[in-house]
Short mmCIF file of C-alpha atoms and ligand atoms in Angstrom, two decimals:
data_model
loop_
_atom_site.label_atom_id
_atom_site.label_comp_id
_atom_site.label_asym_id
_atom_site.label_seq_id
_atom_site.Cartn_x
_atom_site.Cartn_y
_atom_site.Cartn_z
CA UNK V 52 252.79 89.15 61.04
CA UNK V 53 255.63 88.11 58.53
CA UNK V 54 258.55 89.93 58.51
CA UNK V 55 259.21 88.74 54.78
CA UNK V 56 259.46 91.60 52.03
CA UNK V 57 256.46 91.02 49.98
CA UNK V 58 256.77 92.88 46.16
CA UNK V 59 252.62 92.70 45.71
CA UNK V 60 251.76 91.50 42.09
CA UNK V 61 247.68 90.44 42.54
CA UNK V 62 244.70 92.22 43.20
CA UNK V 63 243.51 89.86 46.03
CA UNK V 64 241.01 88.15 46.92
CA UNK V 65 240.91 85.71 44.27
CA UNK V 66 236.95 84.32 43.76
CA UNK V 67 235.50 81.97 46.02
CA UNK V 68 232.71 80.43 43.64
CA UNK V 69 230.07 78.27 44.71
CA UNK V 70 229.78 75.03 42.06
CA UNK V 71 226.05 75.29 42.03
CA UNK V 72 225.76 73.62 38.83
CA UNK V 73 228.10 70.70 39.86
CA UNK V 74 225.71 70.65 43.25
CA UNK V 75 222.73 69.92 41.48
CA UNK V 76 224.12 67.40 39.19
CA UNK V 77 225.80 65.11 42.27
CA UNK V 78 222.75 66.64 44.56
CA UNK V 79 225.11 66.73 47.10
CA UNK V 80 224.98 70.65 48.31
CA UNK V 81 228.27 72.63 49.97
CA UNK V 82 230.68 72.74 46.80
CA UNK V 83 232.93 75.14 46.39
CA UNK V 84 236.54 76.77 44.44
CA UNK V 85 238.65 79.40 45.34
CA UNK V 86 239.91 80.45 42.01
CA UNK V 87 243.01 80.55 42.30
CA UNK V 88 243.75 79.88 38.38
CA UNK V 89 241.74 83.16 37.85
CA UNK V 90 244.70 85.35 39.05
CA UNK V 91 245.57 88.59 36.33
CA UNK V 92 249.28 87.50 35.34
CA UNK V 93 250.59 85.12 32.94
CA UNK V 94 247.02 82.29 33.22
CA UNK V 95 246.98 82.23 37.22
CA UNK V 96 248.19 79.73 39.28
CA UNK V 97 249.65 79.04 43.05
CA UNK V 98 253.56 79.99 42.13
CA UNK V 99 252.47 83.62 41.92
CA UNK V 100 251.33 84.23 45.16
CA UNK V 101 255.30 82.37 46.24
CA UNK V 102 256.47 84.86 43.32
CA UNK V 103 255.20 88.01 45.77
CA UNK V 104 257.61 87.00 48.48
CA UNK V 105 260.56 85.40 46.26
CA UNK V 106 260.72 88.66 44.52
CA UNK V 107 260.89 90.46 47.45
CA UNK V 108 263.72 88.01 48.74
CA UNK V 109 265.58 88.81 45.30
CA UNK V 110 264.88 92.58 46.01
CA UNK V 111 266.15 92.59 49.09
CA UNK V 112 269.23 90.30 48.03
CA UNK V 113 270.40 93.31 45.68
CA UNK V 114 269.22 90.72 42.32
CA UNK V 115 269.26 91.68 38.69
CA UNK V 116 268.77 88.31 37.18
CA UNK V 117 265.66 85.39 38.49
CA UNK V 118 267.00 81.39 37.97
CA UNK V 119 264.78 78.79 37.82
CA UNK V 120 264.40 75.33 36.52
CA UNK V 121 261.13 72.91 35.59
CA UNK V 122 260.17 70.56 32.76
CA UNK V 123 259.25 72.54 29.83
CA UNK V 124 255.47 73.07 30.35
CA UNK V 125 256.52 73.81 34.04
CA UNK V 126 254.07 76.53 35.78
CA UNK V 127 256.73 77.83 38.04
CA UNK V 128 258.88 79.13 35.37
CA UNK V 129 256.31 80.30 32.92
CA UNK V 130 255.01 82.46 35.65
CA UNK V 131 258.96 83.42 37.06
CA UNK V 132 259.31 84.65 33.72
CA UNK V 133 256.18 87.02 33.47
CA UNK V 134 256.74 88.65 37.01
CA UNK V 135 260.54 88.80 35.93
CA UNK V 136 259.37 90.58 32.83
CA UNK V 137 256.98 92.70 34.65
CA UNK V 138 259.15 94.10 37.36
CA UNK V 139 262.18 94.48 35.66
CA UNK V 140 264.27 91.12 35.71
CA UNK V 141 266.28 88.95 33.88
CA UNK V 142 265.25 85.70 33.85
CA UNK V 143 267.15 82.70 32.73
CA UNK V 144 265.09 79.37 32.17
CA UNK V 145 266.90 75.82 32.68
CA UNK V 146 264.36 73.32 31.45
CA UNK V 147 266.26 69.44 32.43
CA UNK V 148 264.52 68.06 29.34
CA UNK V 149 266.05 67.79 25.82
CA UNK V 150 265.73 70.66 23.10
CA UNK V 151 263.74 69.64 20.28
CA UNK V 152 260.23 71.19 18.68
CA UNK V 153 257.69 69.83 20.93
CA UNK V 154 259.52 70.97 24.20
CA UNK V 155 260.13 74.48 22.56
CA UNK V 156 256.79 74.84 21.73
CA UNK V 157 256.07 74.11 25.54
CA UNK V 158 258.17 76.75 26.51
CA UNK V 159 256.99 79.22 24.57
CA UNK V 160 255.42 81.46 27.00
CA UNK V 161 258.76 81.71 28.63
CA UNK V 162 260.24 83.24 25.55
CA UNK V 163 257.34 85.04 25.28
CA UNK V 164 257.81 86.75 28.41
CA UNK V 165 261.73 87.08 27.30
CA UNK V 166 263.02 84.95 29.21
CA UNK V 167 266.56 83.43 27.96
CA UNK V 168 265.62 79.71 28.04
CA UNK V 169 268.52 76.59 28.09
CA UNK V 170 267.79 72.78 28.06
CA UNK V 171 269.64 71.00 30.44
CA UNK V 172 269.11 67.50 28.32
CA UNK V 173 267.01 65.17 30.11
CA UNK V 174 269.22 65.42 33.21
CA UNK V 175 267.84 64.26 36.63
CA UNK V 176 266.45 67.11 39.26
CA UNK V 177 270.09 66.83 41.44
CA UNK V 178 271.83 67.16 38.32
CA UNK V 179 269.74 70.45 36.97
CA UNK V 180 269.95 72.09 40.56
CA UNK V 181 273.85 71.54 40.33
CA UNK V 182 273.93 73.26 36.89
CA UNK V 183 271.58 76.19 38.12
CA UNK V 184 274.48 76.91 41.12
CA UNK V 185 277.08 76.93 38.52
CA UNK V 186 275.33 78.93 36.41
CA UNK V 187 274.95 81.68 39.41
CA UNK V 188 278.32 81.13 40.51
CA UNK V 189 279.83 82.32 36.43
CA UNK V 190 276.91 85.10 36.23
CA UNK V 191 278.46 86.32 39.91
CA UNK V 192 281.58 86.49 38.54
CA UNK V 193 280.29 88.32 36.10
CA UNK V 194 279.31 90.73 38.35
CA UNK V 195 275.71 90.02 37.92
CA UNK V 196 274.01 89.33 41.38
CA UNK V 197 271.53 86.36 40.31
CA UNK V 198 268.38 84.75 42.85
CA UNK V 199 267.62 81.59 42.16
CA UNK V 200 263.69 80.93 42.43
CA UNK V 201 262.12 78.41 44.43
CA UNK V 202 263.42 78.18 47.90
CA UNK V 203 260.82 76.00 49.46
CA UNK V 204 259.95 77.88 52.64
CA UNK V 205 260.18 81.36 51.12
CA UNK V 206 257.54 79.90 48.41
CA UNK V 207 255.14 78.55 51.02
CA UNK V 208 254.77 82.10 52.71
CA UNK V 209 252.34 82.76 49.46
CA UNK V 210 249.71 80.54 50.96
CA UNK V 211 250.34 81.52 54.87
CA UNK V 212 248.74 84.26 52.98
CA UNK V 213 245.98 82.38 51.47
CA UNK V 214 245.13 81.10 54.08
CA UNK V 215 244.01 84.12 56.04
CA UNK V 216 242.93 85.54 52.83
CA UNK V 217 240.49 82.68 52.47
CA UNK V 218 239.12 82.58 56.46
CA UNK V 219 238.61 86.76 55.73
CA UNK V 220 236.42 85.77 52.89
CA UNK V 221 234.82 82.77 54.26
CA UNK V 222 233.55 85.64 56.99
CA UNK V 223 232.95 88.44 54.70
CA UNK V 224 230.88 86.41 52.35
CA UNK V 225 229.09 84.01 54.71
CA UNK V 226 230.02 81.13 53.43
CA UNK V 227 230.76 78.45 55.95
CA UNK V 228 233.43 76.78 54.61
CA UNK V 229 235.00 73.52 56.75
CA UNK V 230 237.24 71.22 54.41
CA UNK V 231 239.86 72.35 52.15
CA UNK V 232 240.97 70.51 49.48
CA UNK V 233 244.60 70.78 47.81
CA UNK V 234 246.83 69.25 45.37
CA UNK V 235 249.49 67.63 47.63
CA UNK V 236 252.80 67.32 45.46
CA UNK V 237 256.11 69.12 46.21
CA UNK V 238 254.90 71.04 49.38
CA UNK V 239 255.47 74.45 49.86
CA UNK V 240 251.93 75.23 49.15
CA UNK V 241 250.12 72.98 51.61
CA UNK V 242 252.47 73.58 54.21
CA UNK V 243 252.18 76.91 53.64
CA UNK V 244 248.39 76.77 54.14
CA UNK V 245 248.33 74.36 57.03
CA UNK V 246 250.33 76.56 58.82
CA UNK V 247 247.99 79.50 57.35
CA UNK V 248 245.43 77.93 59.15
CA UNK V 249 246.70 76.51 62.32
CA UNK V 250 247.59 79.99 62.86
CA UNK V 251 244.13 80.97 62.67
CA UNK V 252 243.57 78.54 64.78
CA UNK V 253 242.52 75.86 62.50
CA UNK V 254 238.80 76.99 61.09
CA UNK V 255 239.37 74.66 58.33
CA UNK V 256 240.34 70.59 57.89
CA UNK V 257 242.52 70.47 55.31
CA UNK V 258 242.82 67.39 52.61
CA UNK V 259 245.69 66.34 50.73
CA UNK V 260 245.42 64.59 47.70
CA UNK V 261 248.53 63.20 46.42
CA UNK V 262 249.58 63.83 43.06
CA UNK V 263 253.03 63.44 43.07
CA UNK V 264 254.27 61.19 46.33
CA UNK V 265 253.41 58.34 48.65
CA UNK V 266 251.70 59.48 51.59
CA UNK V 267 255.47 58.71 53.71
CA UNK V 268 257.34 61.53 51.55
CA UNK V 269 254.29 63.81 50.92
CA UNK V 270 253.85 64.17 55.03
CA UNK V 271 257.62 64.24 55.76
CA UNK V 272 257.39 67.06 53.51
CA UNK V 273 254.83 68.78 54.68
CA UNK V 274 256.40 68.38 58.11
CA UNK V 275 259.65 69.70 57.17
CA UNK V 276 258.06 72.65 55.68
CA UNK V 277 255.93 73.78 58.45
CA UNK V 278 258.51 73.54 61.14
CA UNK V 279 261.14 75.20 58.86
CA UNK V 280 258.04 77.44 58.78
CA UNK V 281 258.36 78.03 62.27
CA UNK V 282 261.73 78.55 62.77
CA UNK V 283 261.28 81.14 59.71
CA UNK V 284 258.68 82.98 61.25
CA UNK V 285 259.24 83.05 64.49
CA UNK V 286 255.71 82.65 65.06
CA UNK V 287 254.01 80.19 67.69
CA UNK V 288 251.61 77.41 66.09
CA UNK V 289 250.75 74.16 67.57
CA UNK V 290 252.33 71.12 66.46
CA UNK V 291 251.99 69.13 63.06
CA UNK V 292 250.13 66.41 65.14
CA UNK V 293 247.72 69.11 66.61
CA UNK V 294 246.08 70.32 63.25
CA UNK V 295 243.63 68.89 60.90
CA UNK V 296 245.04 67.38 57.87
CA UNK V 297 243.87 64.32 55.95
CA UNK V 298 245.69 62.22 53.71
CA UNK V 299 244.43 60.90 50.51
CA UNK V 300 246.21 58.60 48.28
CA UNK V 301 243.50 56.92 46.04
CA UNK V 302 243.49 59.42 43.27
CA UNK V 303 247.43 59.25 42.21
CA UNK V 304 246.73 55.73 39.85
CA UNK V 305 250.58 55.15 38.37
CA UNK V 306 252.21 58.43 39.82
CA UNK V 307 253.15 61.87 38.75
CA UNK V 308 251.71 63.33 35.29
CA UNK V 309 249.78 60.12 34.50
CA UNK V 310 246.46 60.74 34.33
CA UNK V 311 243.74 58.00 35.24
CA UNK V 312 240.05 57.31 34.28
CA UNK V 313 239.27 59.57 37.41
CA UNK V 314 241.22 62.65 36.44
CA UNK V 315 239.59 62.27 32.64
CA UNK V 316 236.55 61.74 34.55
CA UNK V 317 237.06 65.08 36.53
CA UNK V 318 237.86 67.40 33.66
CA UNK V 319 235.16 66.41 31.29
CA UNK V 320 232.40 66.13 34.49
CA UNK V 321 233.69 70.09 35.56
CA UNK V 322 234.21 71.32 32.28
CA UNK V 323 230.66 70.39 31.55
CA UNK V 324 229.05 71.65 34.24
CA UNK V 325 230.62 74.83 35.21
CA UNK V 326 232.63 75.25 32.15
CA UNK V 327 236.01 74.83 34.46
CA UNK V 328 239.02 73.83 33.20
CA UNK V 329 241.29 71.73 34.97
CA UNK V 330 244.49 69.62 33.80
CA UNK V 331 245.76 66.09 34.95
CA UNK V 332 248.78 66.73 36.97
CA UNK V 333 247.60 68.54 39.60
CA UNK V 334 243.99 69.88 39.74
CA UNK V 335 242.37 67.19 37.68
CA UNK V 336 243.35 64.16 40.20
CA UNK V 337 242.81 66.62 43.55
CA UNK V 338 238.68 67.33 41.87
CA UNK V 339 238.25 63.45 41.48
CA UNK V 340 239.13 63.17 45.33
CA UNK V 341 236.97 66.15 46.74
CA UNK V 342 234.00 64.94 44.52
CA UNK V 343 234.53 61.29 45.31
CA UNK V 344 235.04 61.70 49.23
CA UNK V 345 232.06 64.45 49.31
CA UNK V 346 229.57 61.90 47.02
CA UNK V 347 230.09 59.07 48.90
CA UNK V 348 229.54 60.93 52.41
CA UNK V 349 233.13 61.18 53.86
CA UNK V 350 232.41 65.04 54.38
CA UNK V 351 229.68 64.76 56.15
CA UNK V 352 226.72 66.88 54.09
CA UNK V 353 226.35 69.61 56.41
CA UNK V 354 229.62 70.92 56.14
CA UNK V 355 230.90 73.13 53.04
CA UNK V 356 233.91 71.63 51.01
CA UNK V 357 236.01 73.92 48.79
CA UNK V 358 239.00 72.54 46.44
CA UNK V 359 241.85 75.59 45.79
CA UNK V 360 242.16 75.28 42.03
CA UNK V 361 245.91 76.10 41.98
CA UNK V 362 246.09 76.48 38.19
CA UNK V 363 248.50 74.98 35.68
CA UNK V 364 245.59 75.52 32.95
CA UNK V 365 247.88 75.98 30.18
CA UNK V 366 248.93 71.88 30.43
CA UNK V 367 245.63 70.89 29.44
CA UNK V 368 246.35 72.47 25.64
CA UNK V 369 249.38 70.25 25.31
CA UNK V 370 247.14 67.38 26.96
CA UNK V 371 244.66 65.50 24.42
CA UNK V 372 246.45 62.67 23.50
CA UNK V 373 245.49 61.71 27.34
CA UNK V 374 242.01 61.51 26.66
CA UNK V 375 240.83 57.77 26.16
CA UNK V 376 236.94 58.95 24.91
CA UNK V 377 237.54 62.10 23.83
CA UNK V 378 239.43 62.37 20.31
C1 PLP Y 432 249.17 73.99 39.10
C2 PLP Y 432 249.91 73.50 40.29
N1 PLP Y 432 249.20 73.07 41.34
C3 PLP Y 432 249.82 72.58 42.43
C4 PLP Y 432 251.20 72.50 42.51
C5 PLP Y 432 251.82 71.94 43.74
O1 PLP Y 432 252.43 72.92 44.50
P1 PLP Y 432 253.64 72.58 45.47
O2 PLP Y 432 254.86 72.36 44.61
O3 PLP Y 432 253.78 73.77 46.33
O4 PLP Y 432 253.27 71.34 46.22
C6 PLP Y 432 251.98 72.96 41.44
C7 PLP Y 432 253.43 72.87 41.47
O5 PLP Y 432 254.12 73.08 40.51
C8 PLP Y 432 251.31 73.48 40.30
O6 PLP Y 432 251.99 73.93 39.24
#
């Protein structure tokens, strides 16, 4: 239905695994993970299913050389610069933090991949997205032809994709799936799925759980992305209002990247039961939420729950000075 290029880098579908270990311990039954962190490139993660269709924007656009800015550890451009590497890119890395040992040590897998990598200083996010434009503006007239990764709507066609991926599955494998669970920060991948799955016709209720935002900005997000969605597309879904999405806000504690008792809680409770690893920014804080909410009956019992694990592994490593009773 999307009339997107798509350059295909995944052998789809990624698992949908049944926590049966993590059931028995909470004896609360219906627990599941679609794995997307298990994905073959670069450690996994959400940005690489956006990476299929931004790639095939930067095809299409006649591109030679892939922008894109983060922090230093950031998952978007370690994985921009492994699909670069892989399909025959450039890739130029701004990181808007300053350039000393521990940040280049955080980057590493972006010169790994051979990605040319430049710190910005510790510049706000306005201030590195003006330095990206001029930086594709000189390469231009240099007669390169440069994309610049991360267009917000473009991303979120990665998990329209998901989302049908995951309803195929849910069928295939008989597993009755009825609440999703997802990390909601910047929003190009919930949107993405919420509009997934209100095209589907909405088999699944889908739960935010904010890691990054206020529940104001995370929905005006959300919203802007699904009807930009729309007008993308050109395909008909009902409106924002219409769907099932929940809000949750009690897992954020003091905002973005700080972890809380919960999210420690979470990654030592599902490493030791499944032998899962999750990370405090995004997947740590979302886990506390589904567990908490499912445990203390706000799914009701009879219907399956399933968190996307959207990756970002690799944070963890650089992550143990978080840890209050583990050292
Ligand atoms: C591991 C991981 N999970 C979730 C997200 C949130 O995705 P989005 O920016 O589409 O809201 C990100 C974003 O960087 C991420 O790296």
């Amino acid at each position: 239905m999307l009339r997107d290029p798509r350059h295909t880098l995944l052998h789809m579908p990624t698992p949908l695994q049944r926590l049966g270990y993590l059931e028995a311990k909470l004896e609360r039954p219906g627990l599941y993970m679609k794995r997307d962190d298990l994905m073959e490139i670069a450690l996994g993660g959400n940005k690489l299913r956006s990476l299929e269709f931004w790639l095939g924007a930067a095809k299409r656009a006649g591109a030679d050389v892939l922008l894109v800015a983060g922090g230093a550890m950031s998952n978007l451009c370690r994985l921009t610069a492994a699909a670069a590497a892989m399909t025959g890119f450039d890739c130029i890395v701004f990181h808007n933090s300053a350039d000393n040992e521990t940040n280049r040590q955080r980057s590493f897998l972006n010169k790994l991949f051979g990605a040319e990598v430049r710190y910005l200083g510790p510049v706000s996010e306005q201030q590195r997205g003006e330095a990206i434009l001029k930086a594709a503006a000189e390469l231009a007239a240099q007669g390169r032809v440069p994309y610049i990764v991360g267009d917000a709507v473009v991303g979120a066609l990665g998990y329209v994709v998901a989302a049908a991926e995951m309803h195929d599955q849910v069928l295939r494998e008989e597993k009755p799936l009825r609440h999703v669970f997802l990390a909601g920060s910047m929003g190009p991948t919930e949107a993405g799925f919420i509009f997934g799955n209100a095209l589907l016709g909405s088999p699944f209720e889908v739960h935010l759980v904010s890691v990054e935002y206020g529940q104001a900005e995370l929905a005006a997000r959300v919203n802007r992305i699904y009807d930009d969605l729309r007008r993308h597309t050109g395909l008909t879904v009902p409106d924002l209002e219409n769907v099932p999405v929940h809000y949750h806000m009690d897992y954020l504690g003091d905002g973005y990247g700080q972890p809380t008792p919960q999210s420690e809680q979470a990654i030592i409770s599902l490493a030791r039961t499944e032998g899962i690893l999750i990370e405090h920014v995004y997947t740590a804080k979302t886990f506390a939420g589904f567990v908490d909410l499912a445990v203390r009956g706000h799914i009701p019992e009879d219907e399956p729950a399933c968190l996307i694990h959207t990756g970002g592994t690799p944070s963890l490593f650089s992550q143990f000075g978080m840890f209050k009773s583990i050292g």
